[in-house]
Amino acid sequence: MKPALRRLIPGIFVLLCGLLGWWLARDASARVTEKPRREAPAPPRRTHAPELPRSAKASTRDQFPDGATVEVFSSCNPGETILRFPSGESYGAFLSALRRSPVLLLDQLDRLHALRLGHDDFSDLADLLDEENITIYSSLSRFPALPKPGGGAAADALAFGDRVLPWLGITNPNPHWGAGVKVAVLDSGILPHPALPIVSRSIEIVPFPDDLAAIHGHGTSVASLIAGNHPMARGVAPAVELISIRVIDERGASDAFSIAAGILAAMDAGTDIMNLSLGTDADVPLIGEAIRMALEAGIVIVASSGNEGAAEARFPASYAGVISVGAVDANRRRLAFSNLGSWLSLTAPGEGVNAAWTGDRFVKTSGTSASAPLVAGAIAATMSDGSGRRLDARRAAEIVLAHTDDTGPPGHDAEYGAGILNLGRVMNRDIPHLHDAAIASQRLVPATETGGRDEIQVTIQNRGTAVLANTGVEISTPWGNPLFNVTSLAPGAIQTFSIPFDAAYVADRDAIRVTTSLRLGTLGSDLRPENNRQTCILPIRHATR
């Protein structure tokens, strides 16, 4: 057997299975004493007695594109190993050999050619893999890590509390949003709660413990941001059909097999949208292949970007086709813990958001785990908005992404993706003649060339449905107030203005104040006049060369 196998695989079983990325959570109200309308029926336990297929040729040793004949994944349970094979032939050949081995077959995913195996003596499995060209993946899935001091929210970050829906532009009751849409929450499981509708289906990939009080509240809180119907925790799409898929245990740990099995179960349940507020720091091909299959089936997948404040991709949020969501506070600023990168799709509220929790409680949560379900709910609401029309999930996702509020660097950027979620714009998109000129951002941009001058960059956006004509833009700085005119700006479009930064006027200052004002040149009132004027303090240290 290859020396690498002898050295590396035993280390799989001492990984950080018990690490738990706990959410920021604190009580937002006293314990609720009222009980749900009725308890959801307890789902049956998964059984582990899969039927073996017929034997295949034992000599089959085909390969993945990277040259591996077998992919080996860590399990979050001791004494287990997960394997994936390149084809049905090699998969069947191994199952045939397994009949003659003391290694136990605990579970299998035939569509993915994947197995969960148990063994008392690791050498028994090593003998089965002798002479194979293997690739080992040791990363485990878990809740996003707790935002850390210094890498978390700024001291002046503004929490949302119970004001998330108005902030997103939802000003009227929305009890019918999401009707007929199936949303699967792949998480720690959804428990009955006064703020939640009855879960239509509960699937246990990871069995619930006998003591339900031990279940982590992460899945329940995520579900409430999608479908909450209580004043303390209103969801974006309260009429959706919730599907609970438990793939994470009470420690907050999971593995590639459980996540992949959950994705397949969501597909089989007819899911329109999946929410995955979980992640890992490395590509796990078994999960990636399940994601690809779900996307090909037309399912929209929404995932949290992670809370490490890193520019590195997180998975599954960074897989192609997945809608990856970062977090902002109520001041429309990206939270420092929110991961960023070119793969980021958009941002949504993620600071001090009210949500349901186990034990009939409510908590304030922070993190991209809260941001992702708000986007999943927004897509569900766009699919079914109570008007009687129905859009498919992909089209609804395109509309949500096309109506974000641009902020930060102009256009799609690594900090905010396409922008900040604005469900009010989505729901008003077919109402004609709405005027909404907005200041998207004010930034100090360092020179890109030696000897060049830094600039103040101001971006405006048309967030209405009418073309803006002859819009005046005034930028007030310590050295002057330049005026600009926007001849025409189409709905959703942005335009950026740059003025040179003159350090001679601010030599004795650490920061400067910049105020931008907009003046409509088109007849008609502005839908949101409060975003026509913006003042910000720009630290000069970012511009010194």
XYZ file of C-alpha atoms in Angstrom:
545
model
C 0.000 0.000 0.000
C 1.149 3.560 -0.721
C 3.017 5.194 2.210
C 0.910 8.368 1.830
C -2.211 6.399 2.628
C -0.657 4.903 5.767
C 0.466 8.358 6.950
C -2.468 10.555 6.119
C -5.733 8.674 6.488
C -5.474 7.973 10.251
C -5.216 11.712 10.767
C -8.656 12.122 9.291
C -10.234 10.810 12.460
C -8.657 13.363 14.787
C -9.881 16.406 12.880
C -11.758 19.224 14.528
C -15.103 17.443 14.482
C -16.265 19.230 17.569
C -15.567 22.777 16.425
C -18.732 24.800 16.397
C -19.120 28.204 14.749
C -21.645 29.556 17.183
C -23.759 32.509 16.119
C -23.864 35.706 18.126
C -27.061 35.216 20.047
C -28.746 36.930 22.944
C -32.305 37.088 24.143
C -34.338 39.746 22.339
C -37.445 39.221 24.426
C -38.825 37.204 27.293
C -39.578 33.548 26.664
C -42.753 33.060 24.647
C -45.272 30.916 26.490
C -47.679 30.189 23.666
C -47.234 26.877 21.872
C -47.194 26.120 18.133
C -50.487 25.183 16.521
C -49.372 21.578 16.527
C -46.156 19.629 16.638
C -44.751 18.529 13.323
C -44.741 14.715 13.163
C -41.432 13.191 14.125
C -39.687 11.993 10.948
C -38.511 8.396 10.764
C -34.873 7.640 11.527
C -32.657 6.857 8.582
C -31.830 3.211 8.261
C -28.402 1.984 7.256
C -29.060 -1.261 5.446
C -28.537 -0.350 1.780
C -28.804 -3.123 -0.745
C -25.581 -3.929 -2.573
C -25.566 -3.827 -6.367
C -24.243 -6.655 -8.463
C -20.518 -7.232 -8.646
C -18.488 -5.327 -11.172
C -15.126 -6.109 -12.709
C -12.586 -5.973 -9.891
C -9.913 -4.800 -12.322
C -11.687 -1.509 -13.036
C -9.393 1.371 -11.981
C -10.600 4.406 -13.929
C -9.658 7.890 -12.781
C -10.980 11.336 -11.924
C -9.582 14.193 -14.053
C -6.880 14.825 -11.406
C -5.608 11.263 -11.730
C -7.105 9.891 -8.525
C -8.868 6.544 -8.675
C -10.505 7.084 -5.264
C -11.339 10.259 -3.308
C -11.123 9.869 0.472
C -13.029 12.291 2.742
C -12.922 12.787 6.475
C -15.959 11.937 8.556
C -17.079 13.891 11.593
C -17.683 10.535 13.304
C -14.804 8.429 14.662
C -14.181 5.064 13.050
C -15.641 6.110 9.703
C -14.296 6.998 6.277
C -16.068 8.405 3.200
C -15.072 7.276 -0.295
C -16.061 8.463 -3.763
C -15.321 6.648 -7.023
C -14.895 8.001 -10.570
C -17.529 5.797 -12.224
C -20.218 3.211 -11.719
C -17.776 0.505 -12.756
C -15.150 1.294 -10.124
C -17.898 1.924 -7.562
C -19.442 -1.470 -8.226
C -16.053 -3.188 -8.177
C -15.318 -1.815 -4.718
C -18.768 -2.842 -3.430
C -18.088 -6.341 -4.705
C -14.773 -6.463 -2.845
C -16.461 -5.021 0.246
C -18.623 -8.144 0.561
C -15.538 -10.104 1.552
C -14.230 -7.517 4.037
C -15.006 -6.795 7.709
C -15.407 -3.107 6.733
C -19.035 -2.070 7.249
C -21.174 -0.309 4.657
C -23.048 2.346 6.657
C -24.622 4.339 3.833
C -24.311 4.942 0.115
C -25.145 7.572 -2.483
C -25.352 5.668 -5.758
C -25.853 8.812 -7.870
C -22.563 10.173 -6.562
C -20.727 6.825 -6.326
C -20.050 7.617 -2.672
C -19.908 5.411 0.426
C -19.801 5.910 4.173
C -17.797 3.073 5.727
C -17.213 1.952 9.289
C -14.238 -0.029 10.570
C -12.865 -1.192 13.907
C -9.421 -1.783 12.428
C -8.287 0.783 9.888
C -5.955 -1.713 8.237
C -9.011 -3.549 6.897
C -9.941 -0.505 4.812
C -6.306 0.109 3.903
C -6.148 -3.386 2.441
C -9.144 -2.633 0.212
C -7.438 0.519 -1.084
C -4.063 -1.093 -1.645
C -2.442 0.051 -4.909
C -5.101 2.717 -5.485
C -4.141 6.257 -6.460
C -6.026 8.240 -3.849
C -6.663 11.902 -3.014
C -7.432 12.826 0.603
C -9.785 15.661 1.609
C -9.792 16.483 5.302
C -12.028 19.576 5.396
C -15.262 19.389 7.383
C -18.406 21.495 7.014
C -19.765 23.574 9.897
C -21.624 26.745 10.793
C -19.751 29.938 9.863
C -17.313 30.863 12.623
C -18.300 33.411 15.240
C -17.186 36.924 14.208
C -14.135 37.682 16.346
C -13.248 40.947 18.150
C -11.149 43.080 15.845
C -12.369 41.093 12.846
C -16.056 41.464 13.514
C -18.465 44.365 13.404
C -17.181 47.867 14.083
C -18.096 49.411 17.429
C -20.579 51.714 15.699
C -22.177 48.995 13.538
C -25.925 49.542 13.514
C -28.092 46.514 14.330
C -31.381 45.762 12.564
C -33.464 44.212 15.342
C -37.039 43.829 14.097
C -36.634 46.451 11.344
C -35.206 44.191 8.644
C -38.295 44.130 6.419
C -38.855 47.916 6.311
C -35.139 48.360 5.669
C -35.448 45.997 2.699
C -38.319 48.087 1.336
C -41.184 45.886 2.572
C -43.650 48.441 3.919
C -46.944 46.535 3.575
C -48.098 43.163 4.962
C -46.690 40.228 3.001
C -48.534 37.112 4.251
C -48.881 35.534 0.789
C -45.304 35.979 -0.411
C -43.674 32.684 -1.284
C -46.909 30.678 -1.542
C -46.317 27.409 -3.375
C -42.518 27.749 -3.265
C -40.497 24.963 -1.641
C -37.457 26.170 0.291
C -35.102 23.590 1.803
C -33.020 24.628 4.805
C -29.942 22.391 5.062
C -28.853 23.026 8.615
C -29.215 21.731 12.181
C -32.939 21.048 11.728
C -36.013 23.227 12.220
C -37.951 22.832 15.465
C -41.574 23.948 15.997
C -41.770 27.595 17.063
C -44.592 30.157 17.466
C -42.959 32.305 14.779
C -42.845 29.529 12.163
C -45.345 27.755 9.950
C -45.551 23.996 10.275
C -42.611 22.399 8.492
C -44.000 20.493 5.528
C -41.289 17.856 5.626
C -38.415 17.014 7.951
C -35.583 14.836 6.648
C -32.914 13.530 8.998
C -29.619 12.936 7.247
C -28.060 13.381 10.677
C -30.486 11.901 13.265
C -31.940 14.173 15.917
C -30.741 13.416 19.444
C -33.180 11.873 21.899
C -33.054 15.100 23.905
C -34.489 17.769 21.606
C -33.259 20.440 24.026
C -29.740 19.625 22.841
C -30.497 20.657 19.239
C -28.710 23.801 18.150
C -31.053 26.657 17.214
C -29.173 27.657 14.064
C -31.594 25.938 11.653
C -34.653 27.330 13.421
C -33.277 30.866 13.286
C -32.402 30.574 9.595
C -35.921 29.309 8.845
C -37.483 32.274 10.674
C -35.642 34.776 8.482
C -37.187 33.093 5.460
C -40.693 32.347 6.750
C -41.167 33.954 10.175
C -44.711 35.189 10.877
C -44.311 36.807 14.312
C -43.846 40.543 15.087
C -40.554 39.709 16.780
C -39.242 37.786 13.773
C -40.926 38.528 10.460
C -39.675 36.551 7.502
C -39.373 37.707 3.923
C -41.633 34.979 2.474
C -43.933 33.669 5.244
C -46.078 31.552 2.919
C -43.270 29.286 1.648
C -43.320 25.541 2.135
C -40.390 24.866 4.480
C -38.407 21.649 4.129
C -36.082 20.904 7.042
C -33.029 18.827 6.154
C -30.824 18.123 9.150
C -27.219 17.762 7.958
C -25.391 19.270 10.974
C -25.324 17.760 14.443
C -25.739 19.475 17.805
C -21.984 20.201 17.874
C -22.260 22.175 14.658
C -20.246 19.570 12.717
C -20.959 17.779 9.463
C -19.082 16.136 6.620
C -19.102 15.800 2.856
C -21.370 12.754 2.779
C -24.065 14.336 4.963
C -24.089 17.606 2.987
C -24.188 15.779 -0.352
C -26.952 13.469 0.898
C -28.931 16.518 2.050
C -28.619 18.151 -1.354
C -29.870 15.004 -3.082
C -32.754 14.754 -0.601
C -33.702 18.371 -1.330
C -33.718 17.591 -5.054
C -35.926 14.548 -4.524
C -38.345 16.629 -2.417
C -38.973 18.989 -5.346
C -37.133 21.927 -3.808
C -37.085 25.255 -5.654
C -34.500 27.003 -3.437
C -31.863 25.634 -1.052
C -30.315 27.644 1.764
C -26.914 26.566 3.079
C -25.739 28.760 5.947
C -22.668 26.594 6.432
C -19.280 26.187 4.855
C -15.721 24.935 4.770
C -12.416 26.494 3.761
C -11.569 23.999 1.017
C -13.139 22.578 -2.109
C -14.800 19.241 -1.323
C -15.515 17.534 -4.667
C -18.262 15.312 -3.273
C -20.240 18.401 -2.210
C -19.290 20.203 -5.411
C -20.684 17.404 -7.560
C -23.965 17.373 -5.616
C -24.179 21.160 -6.040
C -23.642 20.785 -9.780
C -26.423 18.208 -10.043
C -28.848 20.440 -8.134
C -28.036 23.456 -10.283
C -28.543 21.414 -13.447
C -31.962 20.437 -12.093
C -32.898 24.147 -11.982
C -32.650 24.579 -8.215
C -31.366 27.921 -6.925
C -28.764 27.524 -4.177
C -28.039 30.352 -1.721
C -25.069 30.109 0.663
C -23.429 32.305 3.296
C -20.012 33.729 2.413
C -18.514 33.104 5.873
C -17.453 35.244 8.827
C -13.650 35.224 8.729
C -13.153 38.603 7.065
C -11.124 36.795 4.408
C -10.691 37.345 0.700
C -10.387 33.607 0.171
C -13.275 31.670 -1.288
C -15.520 29.694 1.054
C -17.381 26.611 -0.055
C -20.128 25.998 -1.055
C -20.658 29.777 -1.453
C -17.817 30.034 -3.959
C -18.933 27.265 -6.305
C -19.910 28.514 -9.740
C -23.649 29.068 -9.967
C -24.211 29.375 -6.208
C -25.571 32.723 -4.949
C -23.061 33.739 -2.275
C -24.187 36.315 0.287
C -22.145 38.702 2.443
C -23.330 40.877 5.326
C -23.955 44.607 5.898
C -25.182 46.595 8.888
C -28.156 48.987 8.950
C -25.809 51.838 7.917
C -25.277 49.990 4.615
C -21.650 49.200 5.407
C -20.014 45.831 4.793
C -19.331 44.181 8.120
C -15.633 43.504 8.611
C -16.195 39.816 9.336
C -18.024 39.241 6.054
C -15.823 37.358 3.582
C -15.220 39.150 0.311
C -13.969 38.247 -3.137
C -14.775 38.265 -6.842
C -17.108 35.283 -6.289
C -19.432 37.255 -3.957
C -22.937 37.668 -5.430
C -24.537 40.309 -3.177
C -24.881 41.457 0.438
C -27.818 41.574 2.868
C -28.533 42.453 6.518
C -26.318 40.580 8.971
C -25.950 42.581 12.210
C -28.218 42.127 15.244
C -31.114 40.651 13.267
C -34.112 39.311 15.203
C -34.703 35.593 14.685
C -36.437 32.630 16.316
C -34.505 30.173 18.482
C -35.156 26.883 20.193
C -37.225 26.854 23.380
C -39.739 29.305 21.864
C -37.189 32.089 22.302
C -36.129 35.001 20.107
C -32.527 36.108 19.698
C -30.460 38.709 17.880
C -28.127 37.069 15.405
C -25.147 38.404 13.473
C -23.274 36.866 10.590
C -23.615 35.847 6.979
C -25.728 32.905 8.188
C -28.483 35.502 8.674
C -27.821 37.264 5.362
C -28.207 34.174 3.163
C -31.762 33.202 4.217
C -32.943 36.784 3.675
C -31.818 36.445 0.056
C -33.363 32.966 -0.237
C -36.620 34.423 1.068
C -36.398 37.351 -1.342
C -36.074 34.955 -4.277
C -39.047 32.940 -3.021
C -41.113 36.133 -2.649
C -40.163 37.175 -6.192
C -41.238 33.763 -7.500
C -44.651 34.115 -5.845
C -45.549 37.663 -4.782
C -49.257 37.196 -4.080
C -50.337 38.627 -7.427
C -51.118 35.246 -8.920
C -48.178 35.150 -11.297
C -45.443 32.580 -10.798
C -41.804 32.819 -11.900
C -39.303 29.999 -11.908
C -36.492 30.122 -9.376
C -33.725 31.046 -11.791
C -35.644 33.947 -13.293
C -36.564 35.218 -9.825
C -32.914 35.078 -8.751
C -31.880 37.062 -11.829
C -34.447 39.749 -10.971
C -33.275 40.001 -7.348
C -29.641 40.386 -8.435
C -30.567 42.932 -11.126
C -32.286 45.206 -8.578
C -29.630 45.482 -5.888
C -28.394 48.839 -4.621
C -24.923 49.519 -5.924
C -22.463 50.584 -3.213
C -18.722 50.567 -2.602
C -16.613 50.497 -5.787
C -18.871 51.066 -8.812
C -20.368 47.963 -10.391
C -19.803 44.410 -9.227
C -17.030 44.409 -6.642
C -15.357 42.160 -4.076
C -16.906 43.919 -1.048
C -20.603 44.005 -1.957
C -20.922 41.823 -5.045
C -23.725 43.192 -7.228
C -24.829 45.407 -4.339
C -27.181 45.311 -1.353
C -30.488 43.437 -1.399
C -33.453 45.785 -2.018
C -36.730 43.885 -2.173
C -38.734 47.097 -2.505
C -37.150 47.724 -5.898
C -37.884 44.141 -6.930
C -41.569 44.402 -6.055
C -41.930 47.848 -7.688
C -40.107 46.916 -10.879
C -43.263 46.879 -13.028
C -44.719 50.124 -11.685
C -43.953 52.820 -14.287
C -42.753 56.397 -13.756
C -41.087 55.914 -10.350
C -38.250 58.397 -9.758
C -35.508 57.453 -7.325
C -32.113 59.075 -7.775
C -29.679 57.794 -5.152
C -26.107 58.372 -4.060
C -24.562 54.922 -4.130
C -21.134 55.640 -2.639
C -18.442 58.203 -1.906
C -14.872 56.922 -1.806
C -11.288 58.139 -1.722
C -9.372 56.182 -4.378
C -5.534 56.067 -4.276
C -3.621 56.786 -7.462
C -2.719 53.689 -9.444
C 0.438 55.139 -11.007
C 3.559 56.664 -9.472
C 3.202 60.419 -9.467
C -0.530 60.208 -10.039
C -3.118 61.980 -7.912
C -5.631 60.377 -5.598
C -9.303 60.975 -6.375
C -12.619 61.340 -4.666
C -15.045 59.057 -6.449
C -18.827 59.489 -6.230
C -21.280 57.010 -7.773
C -24.998 57.643 -8.254
C -27.677 55.150 -9.270
C -31.160 55.274 -10.747
C -33.186 53.028 -8.423
C -36.541 53.923 -9.953
C -38.372 52.744 -13.054
C -38.301 56.016 -15.014
C -35.342 57.406 -16.959
C -33.679 60.246 -15.038
C -33.039 63.329 -17.179
C -30.768 66.286 -16.366
C -30.014 65.235 -12.808
C -27.748 67.702 -11.022
C -24.860 66.424 -8.878
C -22.983 68.695 -6.444
C -19.924 67.392 -4.580
C -18.843 69.581 -1.658
C -15.184 69.309 -0.567
C -12.835 71.519 1.502
C -11.409 72.969 -1.711
C -14.538 73.514 -3.776
C -18.001 72.405 -4.843
C -17.868 71.044 -8.396
C -21.185 70.621 -10.238
C -22.079 67.902 -12.743
C -25.116 67.149 -14.876
C -26.353 63.658 -15.778
C -28.131 64.046 -19.104
C -29.846 60.644 -18.982
C -29.659 57.664 -16.633
C -31.650 54.482 -17.319
C -33.382 52.526 -14.530
C -30.825 50.536 -12.560
C -27.869 52.247 -14.215
C -24.995 53.916 -12.371
C -22.681 56.805 -13.206
C -19.430 57.684 -11.464
C -17.740 61.078 -11.093
C -14.145 61.630 -10.016
C -12.469 64.795 -8.776
C -8.757 65.156 -7.925
C -7.854 65.023 -4.256
C -5.890 68.175 -3.312
C -3.832 67.361 -0.218
C -2.605 70.979 0.058
C -5.972 72.026 1.509
C -5.970 69.344 4.198
C -2.312 69.052 5.222
C -3.166 69.370 8.915
C -6.171 67.001 8.928
C -6.562 63.272 9.354
C -9.859 63.186 7.457
C -12.073 65.281 5.226
C -15.821 65.730 5.002
C -17.442 65.190 1.609
C -21.128 65.852 0.930
C -22.897 64.962 -2.309
C -26.354 66.282 -3.225
C -28.661 65.315 -6.087
C -31.285 67.459 -7.751
C -33.914 65.893 -9.995
C -34.240 67.493 -13.401
C -37.337 65.435 -14.209
C -40.825 66.440 -13.162
C -42.199 64.292 -10.389
C -41.379 63.593 -6.767
C -38.475 61.410 -5.676
C -39.541 58.090 -4.148
C -36.830 58.237 -1.478
C -35.527 61.778 -1.095
C -33.440 60.708 1.925
C -30.908 59.052 -0.390
C -30.421 62.252 -2.431
C -27.894 63.656 0.032
C -24.997 61.879 1.683
C -22.182 63.077 3.918
C -19.195 60.941 4.802
C -15.827 61.319 6.495
C -12.954 60.042 4.371
C -9.701 59.242 6.268
C -6.773 60.956 4.550
C -4.362 58.213 5.553
C -5.879 56.070 2.782
C -4.689 58.591 0.193
C -1.156 59.420 1.360
C 1.546 58.050 -0.904
